[in-house]
Structures are given as C-alpha cells and as structure tokens.
C-alpha cells in the first residue's frame, strides 16, 4: 500500500467555516476555506445562518478543493468529515454531504473528531515543520475550546485539563465586544497589544484548581473595569486602547502559560504542541518560545493555515485512519458534543 498514492478528501463544517482539502500520503494538495462574513454584524456566530451558508458553500468548496489538487473525484480513496463537536446544524451539512458522496463513489467514509484534528494537524507533512514525538502535550485554544491533552499515540489521547466555562477565544472576543471592536476580536487585540504597555492595567487571574481553566470571571472583570473608567473619562477606551489590549493579552497569556507549566511538571512531558485559532496569537507564540529556555520545554506551532478551523486537519486524520482501516458505518451520525 505504501508505494501507492492515497488521496483523501477532508470536509470540515463544525462552526462557521466551510472547508475542504485533499491530502496525498500526508501532504496537503489543496486547502480551501469559505469564511462566513455574515456573522460579523451579530458579534458572534448565529447557528441558523451558519448552516444555511454551509449548504450554499459546500458544493463549490469541495469542487474547488478537487480542482486545486488537480485530481478527479474518481481518484479519491476515502472521504473524511468532521463528526463533532460543533454546532448540530453545521455538522449535519458536512456529514450528509460526505455520506452521499462516499456512497456515490463507493469508497469508505471516515469520521473525524474536530478536537483530535486540531492536534493531529501537527502530522501534516510540511517543509520546515517538525512533528512532535510521543508522548507530548497538546494545548488546543480556540473560540469553542480550551484544553490540555496528553497524547501518547495518534489515537490515544486524554484530556487532562479544560475550561469550566468560556473558551479562551471567547475571552478575546467578548473583551473585544466590550471595547467596541469587530468580531472576532482576537486578531485585532493581538495587533494592538504589540503597540501597548502590557502592565498598564492589572486584571486578576482566576483561581481554578489543577489544570482546568476559567475565563468567565475574566470577561466580567474587563467589563466592570471598563464601565468604571468610562464613567470617569468617556474617552478612556479610545485614549488607551492599545494599553488595554496589551494588558488583556498579558493576563490571558499568563493564565495559559501557568497551566502549561503545571501540566509539564505533573506529567514530566516536555514536548508541547498548540493548535486552534488562538494559537495564531503572536504573544502566545512568543511566550512559548521564551519558555524553551526558561522552562526547558520544546514547542511545536503549526503553520498558520492549519491553526484556525480548516479541512487539512480533517484530511490528515482521515489519512491516518485510512491506514488503520478505521472506517465509519454508513449510518454514522453527527454529534454536537463528541468527546475526545
Ligand atoms: O479555531 P477557530 O478558528 O474556531 C473555533 O473552533 O472556535 O478559532 C477562532 C478563535 C476566535 O475566538 C478568534 O478571536 C481567535 O480564534 N483568534 C485569535 C487570533 N486569531 C484568531 N485570538 C487571539 N489572537 C489571534 N491572533
Ligand atoms: Zn476548531
């Protein structure tokens, strides 16, 4: 089998991005994402609008992924799709599409766990990117999740810490909303943080036991702080926006790094890989790098296009499962709360 070219189509539709990717023996041939700008004016993802947009996007996105990969659908060996976790209406679009396409082509169907995919994205063959050795710790930070995972093998993973309320991306986006920034606010806060003083304002870090996280108290702290300051000076936000962003980012990074330090200490595992939309953050990337000297860990950061939601990560899991002949039944169902 190894001398043969194995082509897998990956499909991702768990939230507000419709994505498709073709992988050949671990190398990505195409990675197409259609973002849904429609949610911007609502300041967050509207599930009903998301599933409708997925329905409109999925056929052209898949067609484009095949075209960019320069292959015909008849050359595909299997179709991998995101089974969950995510928004039910969104997942259903990708699931039904993948099922009918696999059935039509008479090839295997492979179900993929979205959170597992964020981690296994590190195993995409990519020049200049090293793969983490087992065992390693994965920190998945996105708009929907914040987890620390122990990974002993491709499909042997255990969540050892996670948020008990909001995800870290929500902390960014909700803080941004309070500051009047657009959605999602993470990239804008990141950009402004580089121009401001991270120690201008202090936000207390939540006290959560062990390796778990909490971000809902942080968001409230930001809200009360801003309300208080704006009462005294109506121009407080516009006059100090970069410093506010830098201070918010400094606190969030501190929370993440503290838990990661504890996790490497508890598990004695020194290889750390990050994934998810927030891993695009320049401050987190820098703090992880700085930690290599300070804490003796080795860090792995995926290529930017594989950090936010994408189908390349679904395709690599599809490829790994294909090699194991780990296929889905034709009656497999989407699962909004699928666990690792
Ligand atoms: O993984 P993702 O694309 O979708 C989810 O599965 O949620 O992550 C989206 C999240 C948003 O909350 C967005 O604000 C955040 O990732 N994000 C960032 C940055 N780029 C995206 N947060 C902080 N800094 C960034 N540079
Ligand atoms: Zn995600």
Tab-separated table of C-alpha atoms and ligand atoms in Angstrom:
chain	number	residue	atom	x	y	z
A	1	UNK	CA	0.000	0.000	0.000
A	2	UNK	CA	2.867	2.384	0.821
A	3	UNK	CA	4.055	2.728	-2.774
A	4	UNK	CA	0.582	3.790	-3.865
A	5	UNK	CA	-0.703	7.361	-3.789
A	6	UNK	CA	-3.603	7.571	-1.348
A	7	UNK	CA	-5.934	10.511	-1.955
A	8	UNK	CA	-8.344	11.541	0.819
A	9	UNK	CA	-10.874	14.372	0.746
A	10	UNK	CA	-11.430	16.099	4.109
A	11	UNK	CA	-14.557	18.133	4.861
A	12	UNK	CA	-14.983	20.489	7.829
A	13	UNK	CA	-18.229	22.278	8.741
A	14	UNK	CA	-18.399	22.306	12.548
A	15	UNK	CA	-18.845	26.024	13.094
A	16	UNK	CA	-18.850	28.941	10.659
A	17	UNK	CA	-16.196	27.893	8.133
A	18	UNK	CA	-16.986	25.596	5.218
A	19	UNK	CA	-13.749	23.864	4.282
A	20	UNK	CA	-12.455	21.082	2.043
A	21	UNK	CA	-8.960	19.722	1.489
A	22	UNK	CA	-7.264	16.979	-0.495
A	23	UNK	CA	-4.310	15.143	1.015
A	24	UNK	CA	-1.989	12.683	-0.703
A	25	UNK	CA	0.107	10.432	1.571
A	26	UNK	CA	0.194	13.068	4.325
A	27	UNK	CA	0.961	16.043	2.052
A	28	UNK	CA	-1.718	18.683	1.518
A	29	UNK	CA	-2.576	19.288	-2.151
A	30	UNK	CA	-5.349	21.823	-1.527
A	31	UNK	CA	-6.856	23.582	1.476
A	32	UNK	CA	-9.946	25.658	0.706
A	33	UNK	CA	-11.897	27.626	3.313
A	34	UNK	CA	-15.007	29.738	2.774
A	35	UNK	CA	-15.452	32.073	5.749
A	36	UNK	CA	-18.902	33.324	6.605
A	37	UNK	CA	-18.777	37.090	7.000
A	38	UNK	CA	-22.499	37.176	7.676
A	39	UNK	CA	-21.941	36.718	11.448
A	40	UNK	CA	-19.846	39.866	11.869
A	41	UNK	CA	-22.810	42.180	12.228
A	42	UNK	CA	-24.225	39.991	15.019
A	43	UNK	CA	-20.974	39.927	17.018
A	44	UNK	CA	-20.940	36.123	17.112
A	45	UNK	CA	-21.903	33.008	15.181
A	46	UNK	CA	-25.653	32.632	14.506
A	47	UNK	CA	-26.242	28.851	14.166
A	48	UNK	CA	-29.200	29.092	11.771
A	49	UNK	CA	-27.309	31.379	9.397
A	50	UNK	CA	-24.228	29.160	9.655
A	51	UNK	CA	-25.978	26.005	8.467
A	52	UNK	CA	-27.673	27.846	5.615
A	53	UNK	CA	-24.307	29.255	4.475
A	54	UNK	CA	-22.729	25.785	4.703
A	55	UNK	CA	-25.435	24.475	2.362
A	56	UNK	CA	-24.620	27.178	-0.141
A	57	UNK	CA	-20.854	26.774	0.147
A	58	UNK	CA	-20.232	23.062	0.359
A	59	UNK	CA	-20.584	22.083	-3.300
A	60	UNK	CA	-18.355	24.875	-4.697
A	61	UNK	CA	-15.798	24.475	-1.870
A	62	UNK	CA	-15.408	20.731	-2.485
A	63	UNK	CA	-15.236	21.284	-6.253
A	64	UNK	CA	-12.523	23.889	-5.764
A	65	UNK	CA	-10.509	21.628	-3.431
A	66	UNK	CA	-10.507	18.860	-6.072
A	67	UNK	CA	-9.624	21.317	-8.827
A	68	UNK	CA	-6.733	22.884	-6.885
A	69	UNK	CA	-5.414	19.404	-6.071
A	70	UNK	CA	-5.655	18.654	-9.776
A	71	UNK	CA	-7.474	15.368	-9.298
A	72	UNK	CA	-10.822	13.960	-10.286
A	73	UNK	CA	-13.248	12.690	-7.644
A	74	UNK	CA	-12.915	9.194	-9.113
A	75	UNK	CA	-9.295	9.136	-7.849
A	76	UNK	CA	-10.333	9.549	-4.185
A	77	UNK	CA	-9.762	6.622	-1.828
A	78	UNK	CA	-11.951	7.872	1.038
A	79	UNK	CA	-13.881	10.850	2.380
A	80	UNK	CA	-13.250	12.154	5.893
A	81	UNK	CA	-15.624	14.549	7.620
A	82	UNK	CA	-15.995	16.304	10.966
A	83	UNK	CA	-18.477	14.359	13.069
A	84	UNK	CA	-18.248	16.732	16.066
A	85	UNK	CA	-18.028	18.546	18.365
A	86	UNK	CA	-19.670	21.666	16.967
A	87	UNK	CA	-22.998	23.212	16.046
A	88	UNK	CA	-25.505	20.494	15.150
A	89	UNK	CA	-26.971	22.255	12.110
A	90	UNK	CA	-23.493	22.958	10.729
A	91	UNK	CA	-22.223	19.416	11.354
A	92	UNK	CA	-25.271	17.927	9.634
A	93	UNK	CA	-24.439	19.668	6.356
A	94	UNK	CA	-20.902	18.243	6.194
A	95	UNK	CA	-21.971	14.831	7.468
A	96	UNK	CA	-24.791	14.361	4.962
A	97	UNK	CA	-22.680	15.649	2.107
A	98	UNK	CA	-19.747	13.338	2.957
A	99	UNK	CA	-22.063	10.349	3.349
A	100	UNK	CA	-23.755	10.801	-0.001
A	101	UNK	CA	-20.515	11.498	-1.835
A	102	UNK	CA	-18.803	8.413	-0.350
A	103	UNK	CA	-21.878	6.327	-1.153
A	104	UNK	CA	-21.991	7.651	-4.719
A	105	UNK	CA	-18.304	6.921	-5.295
A	106	UNK	CA	-18.481	3.627	-3.390
A	107	UNK	CA	-15.463	4.485	-1.215
A	108	UNK	CA	-15.000	4.397	2.586
A	109	UNK	CA	-16.327	7.129	4.845
A	110	UNK	CA	-14.155	8.249	7.798
A	111	UNK	CA	-15.499	10.165	10.806
A	112	UNK	CA	-13.182	12.665	12.482
A	113	UNK	CA	-13.243	14.326	15.881
A	114	UNK	CA	-12.606	18.057	15.379
A	115	UNK	CA	-10.544	18.442	18.573
A	116	UNK	CA	-8.395	15.447	17.720
A	117	UNK	CA	-7.839	17.005	14.300
A	118	UNK	CA	-6.589	20.299	15.779
A	119	UNK	CA	-3.865	18.239	17.490
A	120	UNK	CA	-3.082	15.831	14.650
A	121	UNK	CA	-2.652	18.784	12.261
A	122	UNK	CA	0.944	18.638	13.507
A	123	UNK	CA	1.403	15.425	11.491
A	124	UNK	CA	0.766	17.031	8.113
A	125	UNK	CA	3.939	16.700	6.007
A	126	UNK	CA	5.172	20.261	5.666
A	127	UNK	CA	8.652	21.567	4.884
A	128	UNK	CA	10.183	23.385	7.832
A	129	UNK	CA	7.761	21.941	10.400
A	130	UNK	CA	8.824	19.217	12.800
A	131	UNK	CA	6.370	16.675	14.155
A	132	UNK	CA	6.120	16.313	17.942
A	133	UNK	CA	7.352	12.974	19.332
A	134	UNK	CA	5.064	10.824	21.536
A	135	UNK	CA	4.220	11.427	24.291
A	136	UNK	CA	3.521	15.143	24.030
A	137	UNK	CA	1.086	17.660	25.462
A	138	UNK	CA	-1.376	19.438	23.206
A	139	UNK	CA	-2.972	22.742	24.123
A	140	UNK	CA	-5.999	23.441	21.945
A	141	UNK	CA	-7.117	27.034	22.238
A	142	UNK	CA	-9.962	28.318	20.098
A	143	UNK	CA	-13.267	30.127	20.125
A	144	UNK	CA	-15.021	26.974	21.285
A	145	UNK	CA	-12.415	25.082	23.312
A	146	UNK	CA	-9.571	25.354	25.765
A	147	UNK	CA	-7.987	22.010	26.583
A	148	UNK	CA	-4.715	20.477	27.654
A	149	UNK	CA	-4.424	16.980	26.242
A	150	UNK	CA	-1.895	14.226	26.863
A	151	UNK	CA	-1.145	12.428	23.582
A	152	UNK	CA	0.516	9.004	23.790
A	153	UNK	CA	-0.215	7.979	20.227
A	154	UNK	CA	-2.243	9.235	17.242
A	155	UNK	CA	-5.487	7.941	18.684
A	156	UNK	CA	-4.540	7.599	22.329
A	157	UNK	CA	-5.360	10.970	23.869
A	158	UNK	CA	-6.621	12.077	27.240
A	159	UNK	CA	-7.946	15.498	28.259
A	160	UNK	CA	-6.099	16.428	31.451
A	161	UNK	CA	-7.421	19.972	31.776
A	162	UNK	CA	-10.127	22.130	30.217
A	163	UNK	CA	-12.200	25.226	30.705
A	164	UNK	CA	-15.077	25.001	33.135
A	165	UNK	CA	-16.918	27.863	31.384
A	166	UNK	CA	-15.819	30.116	28.475
A	167	UNK	CA	-13.099	29.256	25.959
A	168	UNK	CA	-10.039	31.480	25.666
A	169	UNK	CA	-11.157	32.716	22.224
A	170	UNK	CA	-14.411	33.865	23.825
A	171	UNK	CA	-12.384	35.809	26.393
A	172	UNK	CA	-10.750	37.607	23.469
A	173	UNK	CA	-13.959	38.105	21.505
A	174	UNK	CA	-16.089	39.227	24.467
A	175	UNK	CA	-13.401	41.631	25.695
A	176	UNK	CA	-13.280	42.975	22.145
A	177	UNK	CA	-17.031	43.488	22.143
A	178	UNK	CA	-16.801	45.482	25.391
A	179	UNK	CA	-14.132	47.632	23.709
A	180	UNK	CA	-16.283	48.117	20.609
A	181	UNK	CA	-14.021	46.062	18.329
A	182	UNK	CA	-15.356	43.901	15.484
A	183	UNK	CA	-15.895	40.130	15.620
A	184	UNK	CA	-13.792	38.066	16.002
A	185	UNK	CA	-11.657	40.438	18.062
A	186	UNK	CA	-8.693	38.135	18.763
A	187	UNK	CA	-6.543	39.262	15.810
A	188	UNK	CA	-7.235	42.972	16.469
A	189	UNK	CA	-6.419	42.699	20.185
A	190	UNK	CA	-3.241	40.832	19.226
A	191	UNK	CA	-2.238	43.568	16.763
A	192	UNK	CA	-2.884	46.388	19.226
A	193	UNK	CA	-1.254	44.517	22.118
A	194	UNK	CA	2.082	44.807	20.309
A	195	UNK	CA	1.753	48.618	20.417
A	196	UNK	CA	0.727	48.951	24.065
A	197	UNK	CA	2.049	48.525	27.602
A	198	UNK	CA	1.136	45.061	28.956
A	199	UNK	CA	1.457	46.244	32.540
A	200	UNK	CA	-0.671	49.380	32.213
A	201	UNK	CA	-3.677	47.726	33.890
A	202	UNK	CA	-3.953	44.679	36.104
A	203	UNK	CA	-6.618	42.008	35.834
A	204	UNK	CA	-6.614	39.279	38.444
A	205	UNK	CA	-6.148	35.734	37.218
A	206	UNK	CA	-8.957	33.291	38.051
A	207	UNK	CA	-8.209	30.708	40.704
A	208	UNK	CA	-9.070	27.293	39.316
A	209	UNK	CA	-7.729	24.041	40.703
A	210	UNK	CA	-5.381	21.764	38.824
A	211	UNK	CA	-5.162	22.013	35.066
A	212	UNK	CA	-8.638	23.448	34.454
A	213	UNK	CA	-9.302	26.956	33.182
A	214	UNK	CA	-11.993	29.569	33.735
A	215	UNK	CA	-12.490	32.681	31.645
A	216	UNK	CA	-15.987	33.910	32.522
A	217	UNK	CA	-14.766	35.848	35.578
A	218	UNK	CA	-12.072	37.481	33.471
A	219	UNK	CA	-14.608	38.797	30.984
A	220	UNK	CA	-16.683	40.276	33.846
A	221	UNK	CA	-13.556	41.859	35.335
A	222	UNK	CA	-12.845	43.536	31.991
A	223	UNK	CA	-16.455	44.737	31.766
A	224	UNK	CA	-16.519	46.292	35.269
A	225	UNK	CA	-13.108	47.853	34.785
A	226	UNK	CA	-14.154	49.491	31.523
A	227	UNK	CA	-17.507	50.670	32.907
A	228	UNK	CA	-15.757	52.268	35.890
A	229	UNK	CA	-13.103	54.005	33.809
A	230	UNK	CA	-15.531	55.233	31.155
A	231	UNK	CA	-17.681	56.812	33.871
A	232	UNK	CA	-14.677	58.894	34.949
A	233	UNK	CA	-13.480	59.583	31.401
A	234	UNK	CA	-15.833	58.960	28.457
A	235	UNK	CA	-12.822	58.802	26.114
A	236	UNK	CA	-10.990	56.223	28.211
A	237	UNK	CA	-11.221	53.437	25.623
A	238	UNK	CA	-10.109	55.424	22.593
A	239	UNK	CA	-7.302	57.133	24.519
A	240	UNK	CA	-5.887	53.896	25.927
A	241	UNK	CA	-6.966	51.153	23.548
A	242	UNK	CA	-3.510	49.725	22.856
A	243	UNK	CA	-2.619	49.607	26.559
A	244	UNK	CA	-5.945	47.944	27.392
A	245	UNK	CA	-5.427	45.328	24.673
A	246	UNK	CA	-1.834	44.706	25.790
A	247	UNK	CA	-2.953	44.253	29.412
A	248	UNK	CA	-5.772	41.871	28.431
A	249	UNK	CA	-3.402	39.821	26.278
A	250	UNK	CA	-0.736	39.776	29.008
A	251	UNK	CA	-3.226	38.361	31.521
A	252	UNK	CA	-4.624	35.732	29.140
A	253	UNK	CA	-1.150	34.531	28.167
A	254	UNK	CA	-0.191	34.378	31.834
A	255	UNK	CA	-3.195	32.127	32.555
A	256	UNK	CA	-2.320	29.766	29.691
A	257	UNK	CA	1.400	29.588	30.430
A	258	UNK	CA	0.826	28.973	34.185
A	259	UNK	CA	-1.323	25.923	33.420
A	260	UNK	CA	1.060	24.651	30.807
A	261	UNK	CA	3.930	24.897	33.281
A	262	UNK	CA	1.921	22.911	35.801
A	263	UNK	CA	0.989	20.308	33.156
A	264	UNK	CA	4.609	19.750	32.075
A	265	UNK	CA	5.594	19.453	35.744
A	266	UNK	CA	2.828	16.977	36.601
A	267	UNK	CA	3.268	14.771	33.546
A	268	UNK	CA	7.035	15.254	33.159
A	269	UNK	CA	6.358	15.645	29.431
A	270	UNK	CA	8.386	18.445	27.897
A	271	UNK	CA	7.079	18.496	24.338
A	272	UNK	CA	4.221	20.943	23.880
A	273	UNK	CA	2.151	21.420	20.718
A	274	UNK	CA	-0.521	24.085	20.296
A	275	UNK	CA	-3.490	24.288	17.961
A	276	UNK	CA	-6.788	26.126	17.407
A	277	UNK	CA	-7.494	29.696	16.292
A	278	UNK	CA	-5.902	31.373	19.302
A	279	UNK	CA	-2.590	29.631	18.594
A	280	UNK	CA	-2.231	32.206	15.809
A	281	UNK	CA	-1.647	34.736	18.595
A	282	UNK	CA	1.794	36.338	18.401
A	283	UNK	CA	2.059	36.810	22.172
A	284	UNK	CA	1.344	33.154	22.901
A	285	UNK	CA	3.813	32.029	20.262
A	286	UNK	CA	6.481	34.284	21.794
A	287	UNK	CA	5.735	33.147	25.365
A	288	UNK	CA	6.014	29.503	24.304
A	289	UNK	CA	9.348	30.189	22.595
A	290	UNK	CA	10.646	32.087	25.647
A	291	UNK	CA	9.613	29.097	27.766
A	292	UNK	CA	12.001	26.846	25.849
A	293	UNK	CA	14.918	28.482	27.699
A	294	UNK	CA	13.062	29.295	30.923
A	295	UNK	CA	11.223	26.020	31.475
A	296	UNK	CA	13.134	23.606	29.258
A	297	UNK	CA	10.224	22.623	27.027
A	298	UNK	CA	10.202	22.169	23.262
A	299	UNK	CA	7.259	23.738	21.454
A	300	UNK	CA	5.526	22.936	18.178
A	301	UNK	CA	3.403	25.560	16.454
A	302	UNK	CA	1.536	24.600	13.274
A	303	UNK	CA	1.605	26.539	10.049
A	304	UNK	CA	-0.863	29.435	10.295
A	305	UNK	CA	-3.394	27.989	7.821
A	306	UNK	CA	-3.679	24.812	9.926
A	307	UNK	CA	-4.403	26.639	13.221
A	308	UNK	CA	-7.850	28.133	12.614
A	309	UNK	CA	-10.631	25.790	11.500
A	310	UNK	CA	-9.628	24.067	8.266
A	311	UNK	CA	-10.164	20.801	6.420
A	312	UNK	CA	-6.473	19.890	6.017
A	313	UNK	CA	-6.507	18.779	9.648
A	314	UNK	CA	-9.568	16.630	8.921
A	315	UNK	CA	-7.824	15.162	5.871
A	316	UNK	CA	-4.681	14.175	7.823
A	317	UNK	CA	-6.787	12.349	10.414
A	318	UNK	CA	-8.646	10.734	7.524
A	319	UNK	CA	-5.340	9.535	6.104
A	320	UNK	CA	-4.124	8.138	9.452
A	321	UNK	CA	-7.439	6.331	9.991
A	322	UNK	CA	-7.398	5.058	6.409
A	323	UNK	CA	-4.036	3.386	7.056
A	324	UNK	CA	-5.648	1.704	10.113
A	325	UNK	CA	-8.714	0.804	8.021
A	326	UNK	CA	-10.761	2.564	10.692
A	327	UNK	CA	-13.883	3.415	8.700
A	328	UNK	CA	-17.297	4.778	9.724
A	329	UNK	CA	-20.567	2.904	9.326
A	330	UNK	CA	-22.865	4.374	6.697
A	331	UNK	CA	-25.406	5.270	9.421
A	332	UNK	CA	-22.889	7.338	11.454
A	333	UNK	CA	-24.494	10.448	12.986
A	334	UNK	CA	-23.138	13.925	13.660
A	335	UNK	CA	-22.506	14.501	17.354
A	336	UNK	CA	-22.519	18.066	18.699
A	337	UNK	CA	-20.880	17.063	21.989
A	338	UNK	CA	-18.468	14.441	20.743
A	339	UNK	CA	-15.687	13.839	23.308
A	340	UNK	CA	-12.034	13.158	22.660
B	1	LIG	O1	-10.216	27.556	15.797
B	1	LIG	P1	-11.070	28.724	15.406
B	1	LIG	O2	-10.875	29.283	14.024
B	1	LIG	O3	-12.571	28.377	15.525
B	1	LIG	C1	-13.088	27.684	16.621
B	1	LIG	O4	-13.069	26.423	16.595
B	1	LIG	O5	-13.504	28.393	17.559
B	1	LIG	O6	-10.827	29.868	16.491
B	1	LIG	C2	-11.442	31.132	16.413
B	1	LIG	C3	-10.982	31.986	17.593
B	1	LIG	C4	-11.714	33.307	17.728
B	1	LIG	O7	-12.146	33.442	19.069
B	1	LIG	C5	-10.654	34.361	17.388
B	1	LIG	O8	-10.836	35.581	18.063
B	1	LIG	C6	-9.403	33.665	17.850
B	1	LIG	O9	-9.583	32.302	17.473
B	1	LIG	N1	-8.182	34.183	17.221
B	1	LIG	C7	-7.224	34.850	17.915
B	1	LIG	C8	-6.238	35.221	16.965
B	1	LIG	N2	-6.633	34.782	15.728
B	1	LIG	C9	-7.821	34.140	15.915
B	1	LIG	N3	-7.133	35.127	19.215
B	1	LIG	C10	-6.057	35.801	19.624
B	1	LIG	N4	-5.066	36.218	18.784
B	1	LIG	C11	-5.118	35.949	17.465
B	1	LIG	N5	-4.133	36.359	16.650
B	2	LIG	ZN1	-11.691	24.490	15.908
